[in-house]
Each structure stands twice: as C-alpha cells, then as structure tokens.
Tab-separated table of C-alpha atoms in Angstrom:
chain	number	residue	atom	x	y	z
X	1	THR	CA	87.667	100.931	100.061
X	2	GLN	CA	89.982	98.032	100.857
X	3	LEU	CA	89.343	94.315	100.340
X	4	GLY	CA	85.712	95.008	99.502
X	5	THR	CA	85.039	97.027	102.679
X	6	SER	CA	84.225	100.734	102.566
X	7	MET	CA	84.968	103.071	105.444
X	8	SER	CA	84.519	106.812	105.863
X	9	LEU	CA	87.555	109.059	105.845
X	10	ASN	CA	86.954	112.522	107.292
X	11	LEU	CA	89.606	115.167	106.655
X	12	ILE	CA	89.844	118.519	108.401
X	13	PRO	CA	92.296	121.403	107.769
X	14	GLY	CA	95.400	121.264	109.924
X	15	GLU	CA	97.928	123.871	110.931
X	16	PRO	CA	101.053	123.797	108.746
X	17	LYS	CA	104.167	122.885	110.697
X	18	LEU	CA	106.861	125.486	110.179
X	19	ASN	CA	110.409	124.186	110.264
X	20	ARG	CA	112.623	126.263	112.532
X	21	PRO	CA	115.866	124.265	112.763
X	22	GLN	CA	117.797	126.927	114.706
X	23	THR	CA	115.386	127.100	117.654
X	24	PRO	CA	117.421	125.886	120.659
X	25	GLU	CA	116.467	122.548	122.173
X	26	GLY	CA	117.838	121.080	125.414
X	27	PRO	CA	119.697	119.750	127.181
X	28	PHE	CA	121.750	122.940	127.362
X	29	PRO	CA	125.352	123.392	128.562
X	30	TYR	CA	124.316	126.532	130.435
X	31	GLU	CA	121.819	127.655	133.058
X	32	THR	CA	118.797	129.939	132.898
X	33	GLU	CA	117.019	131.915	135.603
X	34	GLU	CA	113.603	133.545	135.522
X	35	VAL	CA	113.908	137.122	136.762
X	36	ALA	CA	111.667	140.165	137.263
X	37	PHE	CA	112.561	143.845	137.533
X	38	ASN	CA	110.667	147.125	137.797
X	39	ASN	CA	110.566	150.422	135.959
X	40	GLY	CA	108.357	152.373	138.340
X	41	ASP	CA	105.114	150.434	138.611
X	42	VAL	CA	105.812	148.432	135.439
X	43	VAL	CA	106.962	144.868	136.144
X	44	LEU	CA	109.068	143.233	133.447
X	45	LYS	CA	109.782	139.507	133.377
X	46	GLY	CA	112.565	137.776	131.547
X	47	THR	CA	115.152	135.031	131.245
X	48	LEU	CA	118.742	135.390	132.401
X	49	THR	CA	120.954	132.957	130.478
X	50	LEU	CA	124.225	132.132	132.219
X	51	PRO	CA	127.154	130.293	130.635
X	52	ALA	CA	128.852	127.584	132.671
X	53	GLY	CA	130.961	129.052	135.464
X	54	ALA	CA	129.504	132.561	135.103
X	55	ASP	CA	130.731	135.140	137.626
X	56	ARG	CA	131.004	138.923	137.973
X	57	LYS	CA	133.581	139.120	135.183
X	58	THR	CA	131.335	137.352	132.648
X	59	PRO	CA	130.200	139.833	129.977
X	60	VAL	CA	126.419	140.224	129.918
X	61	MET	CA	124.041	141.914	127.468
X	62	ILE	CA	120.439	142.972	127.841
X	63	MET	CA	118.416	142.298	124.689
X	64	VAL	CA	115.978	144.976	123.456
X	65	THR	CA	113.323	144.147	120.863
X	66	GLY	CA	112.088	146.213	117.945
X	67	SER	CA	108.907	148.276	117.717
X	68	GLY	CA	105.612	146.721	118.727
X	69	GLN	CA	104.989	144.529	121.735
X	70	GLN	CA	106.948	141.280	121.575
X	71	ASN	CA	107.922	138.486	123.887
X	72	ARG	CA	111.411	137.908	125.225
X	73	ASP	CA	112.379	135.811	122.185
X	74	GLU	CA	111.248	138.565	119.772
X	75	GLU	CA	109.096	135.815	118.288
X	76	ILE	CA	107.593	136.218	114.819
X	77	PHE	CA	106.135	133.419	112.654
X	78	GLU	CA	107.573	130.907	115.161
X	79	HIS	CA	111.050	132.339	114.617
X	80	LYS	CA	112.736	133.108	117.958
X	81	PRO	CA	115.788	135.196	117.046
X	82	PHE	CA	116.590	136.363	120.576
X	83	ALA	CA	116.518	132.772	121.843
X	84	VAL	CA	118.893	131.786	119.027
X	85	ILE	CA	121.268	134.657	119.882
X	86	ALA	CA	121.131	133.966	123.632
X	87	ASP	CA	121.948	130.294	122.989
X	88	ALA	CA	124.934	131.144	120.737
X	89	PHE	CA	126.232	133.684	123.246
X	90	ALA	CA	125.913	131.348	126.240
X	91	ARG	CA	127.844	128.628	124.422
X	92	SER	CA	130.610	131.222	123.899
X	93	GLY	CA	130.775	132.452	127.504
X	94	ILE	CA	128.468	135.496	127.202
X	95	ALA	CA	125.420	135.973	129.448
X	96	THR	CA	122.179	137.620	128.320
X	97	LEU	CA	118.939	138.953	129.749
X	98	ARG	CA	115.943	138.920	127.435
X	99	TYR	CA	112.547	140.090	128.653
X	100	ASP	CA	108.925	140.426	127.566
X	101	ASP	CA	108.019	143.950	126.476
X	102	ARG	CA	105.544	145.923	128.540
X	103	GLY	CA	102.221	145.430	126.813
X	104	PHE	CA	102.999	141.871	125.779
X	105	SER	CA	101.288	140.496	128.870
X	106	GLY	CA	100.086	141.781	132.191
X	107	TYR	CA	100.421	145.489	131.441
X	108	LYS	CA	97.437	147.491	132.653
X	109	GLY	CA	98.404	150.859	131.144
X	110	ASP	CA	97.646	152.289	127.722
X	111	ILE	CA	100.434	151.032	125.480
X	112	ASN	CA	99.640	153.733	122.896
X	113	ALA	CA	100.510	156.341	125.511
X	114	CYS	CA	104.028	154.885	125.881
X	115	THR	CA	106.965	156.286	123.928
X	116	VAL	CA	110.474	155.189	122.983
X	117	GLU	CA	111.646	156.911	126.182
X	118	ASP	CA	109.484	154.530	128.238
X	119	PHE	CA	110.901	151.494	126.447
X	120	LYS	CA	114.442	152.851	126.879
X	121	ASN	CA	113.836	153.204	130.614
X	122	ASP	CA	112.501	149.640	130.757
X	123	ALA	CA	115.838	148.496	129.328
X	124	LEU	CA	117.706	150.742	131.768
X	125	ALA	CA	115.904	149.052	134.665
X	126	GLY	CA	117.232	145.746	133.361
X	127	ILE	CA	120.749	147.181	133.127
X	128	LEU	CA	120.578	148.263	136.771
X	129	LEU	CA	119.504	144.745	137.732
X	130	LEU	CA	122.454	143.250	135.848
X	131	ARG	CA	124.965	145.659	137.408
X	132	GLU	CA	124.201	144.104	140.780
X	133	ARG	CA	125.764	140.843	139.511
X	134	PHE	CA	128.117	141.741	136.616
X	135	ASP	CA	130.995	144.182	136.114
X	136	LYS	CA	130.489	144.752	132.376
X	137	VAL	CA	126.977	145.234	130.983
X	138	GLY	CA	126.172	145.782	127.316
X	139	VAL	CA	123.051	146.241	125.215
X	140	ILE	CA	122.062	144.387	122.062
X	141	GLY	CA	119.053	145.851	120.311
X	142	HIS	CA	117.220	145.015	117.096
X	143	SER	CA	115.538	147.704	114.967
X	144	GLU	CA	114.008	150.198	117.420
X	145	GLY	CA	115.935	148.296	120.081
X	146	GLY	CA	119.140	149.213	118.242
X	147	THR	CA	118.164	152.875	118.465
X	148	ILE	CA	117.509	152.427	122.180
X	149	ALA	CA	120.965	150.852	122.544
X	150	LEU	CA	122.488	153.979	120.999
X	151	MET	CA	120.451	156.222	123.310
X	152	LEU	CA	121.587	154.285	126.382
X	153	ALA	CA	125.199	154.379	125.219
X	154	ALA	CA	124.974	158.153	124.771
X	155	GLU	CA	123.801	158.399	128.388
X	156	GLY	CA	126.814	156.367	129.551
X	157	GLN	CA	124.640	153.461	130.685
X	158	ALA	CA	126.276	150.735	128.564
X	159	ASP	CA	129.833	149.399	128.468
X	160	PHE	CA	129.429	148.156	124.878
X	161	ILE	CA	126.516	147.850	122.444
X	162	ILE	CA	125.413	145.922	119.382
X	163	SER	CA	122.906	147.568	117.051
X	164	LEU	CA	121.166	145.144	114.701
X	165	ALA	CA	119.386	147.151	111.982
X	166	GLY	CA	119.094	150.071	114.373
X	167	MET	CA	117.634	153.327	113.082
X	168	ALA	CA	120.198	156.145	113.202
X	169	ILE	CA	118.380	158.677	111.000
X	170	SER	CA	115.185	160.368	112.179
X	171	GLY	CA	111.920	158.479	112.570
X	172	ALA	CA	110.325	160.790	110.002
X	173	GLU	CA	113.003	160.032	107.393
X	174	ALA	CA	112.773	156.300	108.066
X	175	LEU	CA	108.982	156.254	107.641
X	176	VAL	CA	109.114	158.229	104.395
X	177	TRP	CA	111.692	155.770	103.027
X	178	GLN	CA	109.606	152.754	104.089
X	179	ASN	CA	106.517	154.187	102.396
X	180	LYS	CA	108.411	154.997	99.207
X	181	LEU	CA	109.777	151.469	98.975
X	182	ALA	CA	106.399	149.880	99.714
X	183	LEU	CA	104.519	151.972	97.143
X	184	ILE	CA	107.033	151.289	94.389
X	185	ASP	CA	106.923	147.561	95.213
X	186	ALA	CA	103.110	147.734	95.035
X	187	GLY	CA	103.346	148.986	91.460
X	188	LEU	CA	102.431	152.649	91.944
X	189	SER	CA	104.009	155.192	89.616
X	190	GLN	CA	106.989	157.251	90.669
X	191	GLU	CA	104.837	160.400	90.378
X	192	VAL	CA	102.160	159.106	92.753
X	193	THR	CA	104.768	157.704	95.121
X	194	ASP	CA	106.611	161.022	95.308
X	195	GLU	CA	103.383	162.969	95.826
X	196	TYR	CA	102.270	160.758	98.704
X	197	CYS	CA	105.700	160.670	100.331
X	198	ASN	CA	105.921	164.471	100.101
X	199	LEU	CA	102.535	164.655	101.819
X	200	ILE	CA	103.451	162.449	104.756
X	201	GLY	CA	106.860	164.146	105.009
X	202	GLU	CA	105.082	167.495	105.335
X	203	ALA	CA	102.758	165.968	107.939
X	204	PHE	CA	105.696	164.736	110.013
X	205	GLU	CA	107.373	168.145	109.833
X	206	ALA	CA	104.145	169.887	110.815
X	207	ARG	CA	103.703	167.539	113.762
X	208	ASN	CA	107.273	168.163	114.892
X	209	ASN	CA	106.689	171.934	114.714
X	210	GLY	CA	103.285	171.838	116.417
X	211	GLU	CA	101.519	173.048	113.278
X	212	PRO	CA	98.241	171.834	111.649
X	213	LEU	CA	98.657	168.749	109.479
X	214	PRO	CA	98.303	169.256	105.705
X	215	LYS	CA	95.185	167.987	103.933
X	216	ALA	CA	95.142	165.428	101.130
X	217	ASP	CA	92.126	166.892	99.262
X	218	ASN	CA	94.049	168.576	96.469
X	219	ARG	CA	96.808	166.002	96.146
X	220	ASN	CA	97.139	163.939	92.987
X	221	ILE	CA	96.944	160.586	94.739
X	222	PRO	CA	94.381	157.732	94.592
X	223	ASP	CA	91.484	157.616	97.043
X	224	GLY	CA	93.035	154.572	98.719
X	225	LEU	CA	96.123	156.562	99.634
X	226	LYS	CA	93.969	159.428	100.864
X	227	GLN	CA	92.269	156.965	103.219
X	228	ASN	CA	95.680	155.693	104.279
X	229	TYR	CA	96.746	159.259	105.023
X	230	LEU	CA	93.752	159.648	107.361
X	231	ALA	CA	95.134	156.693	109.315
X	232	VAL	CA	98.559	158.378	109.412
X	233	GLN	CA	96.953	161.526	110.794
X	234	ALA	CA	95.267	159.500	113.535
X	235	GLN	CA	98.526	157.763	114.423
X	236	LEU	CA	100.294	161.098	114.720
X	237	GLN	CA	97.933	162.008	117.542
X	238	THR	CA	99.302	159.169	119.707
X	239	PRO	CA	102.204	159.890	122.077
X	240	TYR	CA	104.217	157.028	120.595
X	241	MET	CA	104.086	158.147	116.977
X	242	SER	CA	104.383	161.875	117.702
X	243	ARG	CA	107.617	161.112	119.595
X	244	PHE	CA	108.835	158.577	117.016
X	245	VAL	CA	108.761	160.979	114.059
X	246	LEU	CA	110.723	163.484	116.144
X	247	LEU	CA	113.290	160.906	117.275
X	248	ASP	CA	116.774	161.475	115.852
X	249	VAL	CA	119.851	160.028	117.569
X	250	ARG	CA	122.409	161.720	115.313
X	251	PRO	CA	122.957	164.641	117.744
X	252	LEU	CA	123.709	162.061	120.473
X	253	LEU	CA	126.284	159.996	118.628
X	254	ASP	CA	129.329	162.082	119.569
X	255	LYS	CA	128.561	161.354	123.230
X	256	ILE	CA	129.049	157.589	122.767
X	257	ASP	CA	132.469	156.518	124.005
X	258	CYS	CA	131.853	152.783	124.413
X	259	PRO	CA	132.578	150.221	121.638
X	260	VAL	CA	129.813	149.858	119.030
X	261	LEU	CA	129.109	146.988	116.645
X	262	ALA	CA	126.456	148.056	114.116
X	263	LEU	CA	125.177	145.667	111.438
X	264	ASN	CA	122.494	145.895	108.744
X	265	GLY	CA	121.436	143.545	105.995
X	266	THR	CA	121.790	144.878	102.449
X	267	LYS	CA	118.227	143.727	101.645
X	268	ASP	CA	116.626	145.277	104.720
X	269	ALA	CA	113.293	146.793	103.603
X	270	GLN	CA	112.522	148.438	106.953
X	271	VAL	CA	115.755	150.158	108.012
X	272	GLU	CA	117.827	151.071	104.961
X	273	ALA	CA	121.368	149.862	105.459
X	274	GLU	CA	123.730	152.430	103.975
X	275	THR	CA	121.894	155.589	105.090
X	276	ASN	CA	121.714	154.463	108.701
X	277	LEU	CA	125.200	152.956	108.818
X	278	GLY	CA	126.509	156.104	107.117
X	279	ALA	CA	125.001	158.235	109.882
X	280	LEU	CA	126.859	156.116	112.437
X	281	ARG	CA	130.146	156.323	110.545
X	282	ASP	CA	129.814	160.113	110.362
X	283	GLY	CA	128.597	160.677	113.903
X	284	LEU	CA	130.403	158.239	116.203
X	285	PRO	CA	133.745	159.268	117.717
X	286	GLU	CA	136.849	157.429	116.538
X	287	ASN	CA	137.185	154.132	118.392
X	288	PRO	CA	139.338	151.230	117.176
X	289	MET	CA	136.771	148.809	118.600
X	290	ASN	CA	133.886	150.183	116.518
X	291	VAL	CA	132.722	147.971	113.649
X	292	ILE	CA	130.039	149.352	111.307
X	293	ARG	CA	129.178	147.213	108.312
X	294	SER	CA	126.467	145.859	106.052
X	295	VAL	CA	126.010	142.127	105.517
X	296	GLU	CA	125.219	141.000	102.002
X	297	GLY	CA	121.887	139.360	101.212
X	298	LEU	CA	120.167	139.665	104.604
X	299	ASN	CA	116.753	141.130	105.403
X	300	HIS	CA	115.580	143.102	108.432
X	301	LEU	CA	115.469	139.917	110.550
X	302	PHE	CA	118.987	138.947	109.424
X	303	GLN	CA	117.744	136.039	107.342
X	304	HIS	CA	119.212	135.148	103.954
X	305	CYS	CA	116.443	136.133	101.567
X	306	THR	CA	115.408	136.801	97.987
X	307	THR	CA	113.814	140.248	98.043
X	308	GLY	CA	113.942	141.381	101.668
X	309	ALA	CA	110.178	141.997	101.755
X	310	ALA	CA	108.320	141.226	104.979
X	311	ASN	CA	106.139	138.616	103.265
X	312	GLU	CA	109.210	136.366	103.022
X	313	TYR	CA	109.850	136.229	106.784
X	314	ARG	CA	107.459	133.344	107.443
X	315	GLU	CA	108.544	131.202	104.513
X	316	ILE	CA	112.278	131.308	105.271
X	317	GLU	CA	113.406	128.443	107.521
X	318	GLU	CA	116.514	130.225	108.759
X	319	THR	CA	115.897	132.315	111.867
X	320	PHE	CA	119.199	134.196	112.046
X	321	ALA	CA	122.244	134.163	109.777
X	322	PRO	CA	125.025	132.032	111.326
X	323	GLU	CA	127.762	134.345	110.040
X	324	VAL	CA	126.237	137.254	111.972
X	325	LEU	CA	126.170	135.156	115.149
X	326	GLU	CA	129.866	134.466	114.575
X	327	MET	CA	130.608	138.162	113.935
X	328	MET	CA	128.960	139.189	117.190
X	329	VAL	CA	130.666	136.502	119.290
X	330	SER	CA	134.072	137.266	117.775
X	331	TRP	CA	133.640	140.993	118.425
X	332	LEU	CA	132.544	140.441	122.021
X	333	GLN	CA	135.510	138.180	122.708
X	334	LEU	CA	138.103	140.749	121.546
C-alpha cells in the first residue's frame, strides 16, 4: 500500500546467482578455435586456445577431466576450472585443448561399458591432433585425468605432464580411503567404519582375482551400510568399476622420462595428498624438472576451503587457487 492505494505483489522463488569472479570474460588477448577429433567412431569436440602469435614452437597441453562425464570446462556448480586454467595459460604463452568427455553429449554408446583405457585413448586422439600443429605436447589432468596423464607419459605419448590431484595408488585403495573418511565424517564409530571398509576391501580384492564377492550378512554393520554394499556389488559388475579397482599406475612410473609436475591440496577429501604424492616420489625416475608437492589448505578442486568436504564446493566463490595457476605457469616456462 502506498499513498492510500493497494496493489498486489506476487513473489515466486528465483534461482540464486552464484558469484564466480574467476570465470573468464572477453574481450580476450588470444584466439580460440572449435575443433573435433576422433577415437575410432567416437567424435570428441573441444576448444583450442591459442596465445597471440602461436606457432609450432608454442607449448600446448591437452586437458583431461576427472571421473564422470563432464564438459570441456570441467564445470561443477557453475565453476569452470579448465576455462580458468586455459585463460591463465594463454595469457602466459601456453596453448591448450579442452574437450567435452564422451558421454557428455552426443555419445550413442553405453558409457558404463567404457573404462579408463577408453578415456585415455580419447586423450591420445587429441594428442595426435595437436602433434600435427605443435612440436611439444603435454597433458594436464585433474583427478582421474591426472592418472591418465601418468599413463600417457609412461607410454611415451607426452613431452611433459601436470597431474592435479591425480591418483597414483590403486583404485581399490583410493576407494577404501574415501569410504573411511566419509563414514568417520558422518559420525559412525571407528569399529563400524573399519568393519565396512574391510568388507569393501575384500570385495575389491575378490573382484580383481575373479572370485565371488563376500556377503554382508554376518558383518557387524548397520542395515543402511548393508544396502550400500549391495550398490557396491552392482557397480563392480560394470566394466568401468571392475577396471578402476584394478587400476594401479605405480608399476608404470619408472617408465616416465618426461618432466612431471604433481600437485595435491592438503585438504583433498577425494585423493589423499601425501599417500599419492609419496607414491610418485618413490616411483618416478630422478629428473631435475620433476616437482611433487602438496599445497596447504586446498580441496580436491584446488579451492581454498575450510574442511575440504565436497559440500563446500558450491559455496566457495573461488574456482581455482591463483597460487597454483602461478606454479603451473612458472614450471611450464622453465
């Protein structure tokens, strides 16, 4: 009511606007090209970002996302970390190719039938495309993409790699650790947590050995965890998960002779920093260019955080820690 006149005011819920100050906005001092490349009958589409004056001698990196189907920006909660990295690199004279994962759009196959090997070969197809135009081609991978970067380096397909929170221990070990952390954070007792983690660890070992999976009937765990274990059993029947729990790059590390930059956040709740970085320190050959280090206070997405838990990702405005962008650029320019 205003000045004696009443009017209706109808309110409806709106979408909250998330502030993402690091998302690049034009005009840009670099060029981009839309490209497509093939791995067999799989067509992958992406963006090639070219710094001003780019030529064959410009260093270029293909960007490989983590597990699950994601777009070329590795977008999550309106964060676009790969776009932020590509922008920082281009402004520093480094080209990048980032691409949509198979399964993100336009893929007609069964994504659950794909394995890490398929995703590695998708990245390799991108490397072959880049070698037509550039002399030096590297790989930057996040999470599972970091593991793929290590695999490609071991095959001699990369001239240099950056692993961001890449898994270097086995998939089985990583999943047991993730479950242990999640159950403790959820308030379950150490006894229940250990019992459940022993169960899934035995299941992973049985799957790797082609043996029957153990049953949860006689385990001292709540019914909710028994139901969760049924879901784990179902996942282990898929080609992706059966290959993932078997995956272990440690036997490959001594074959890597290219420079490696490996970084993990100390508050990463998905890929534990010191265990995975320790595996790299122990397994990689001596190379003065190798840098393997943890970065204090960062989560799995390389955001400054409080706890590192996944439920913080959306609420944090920062997309990617500026000091890590600087570390990567400085290393690449050596």
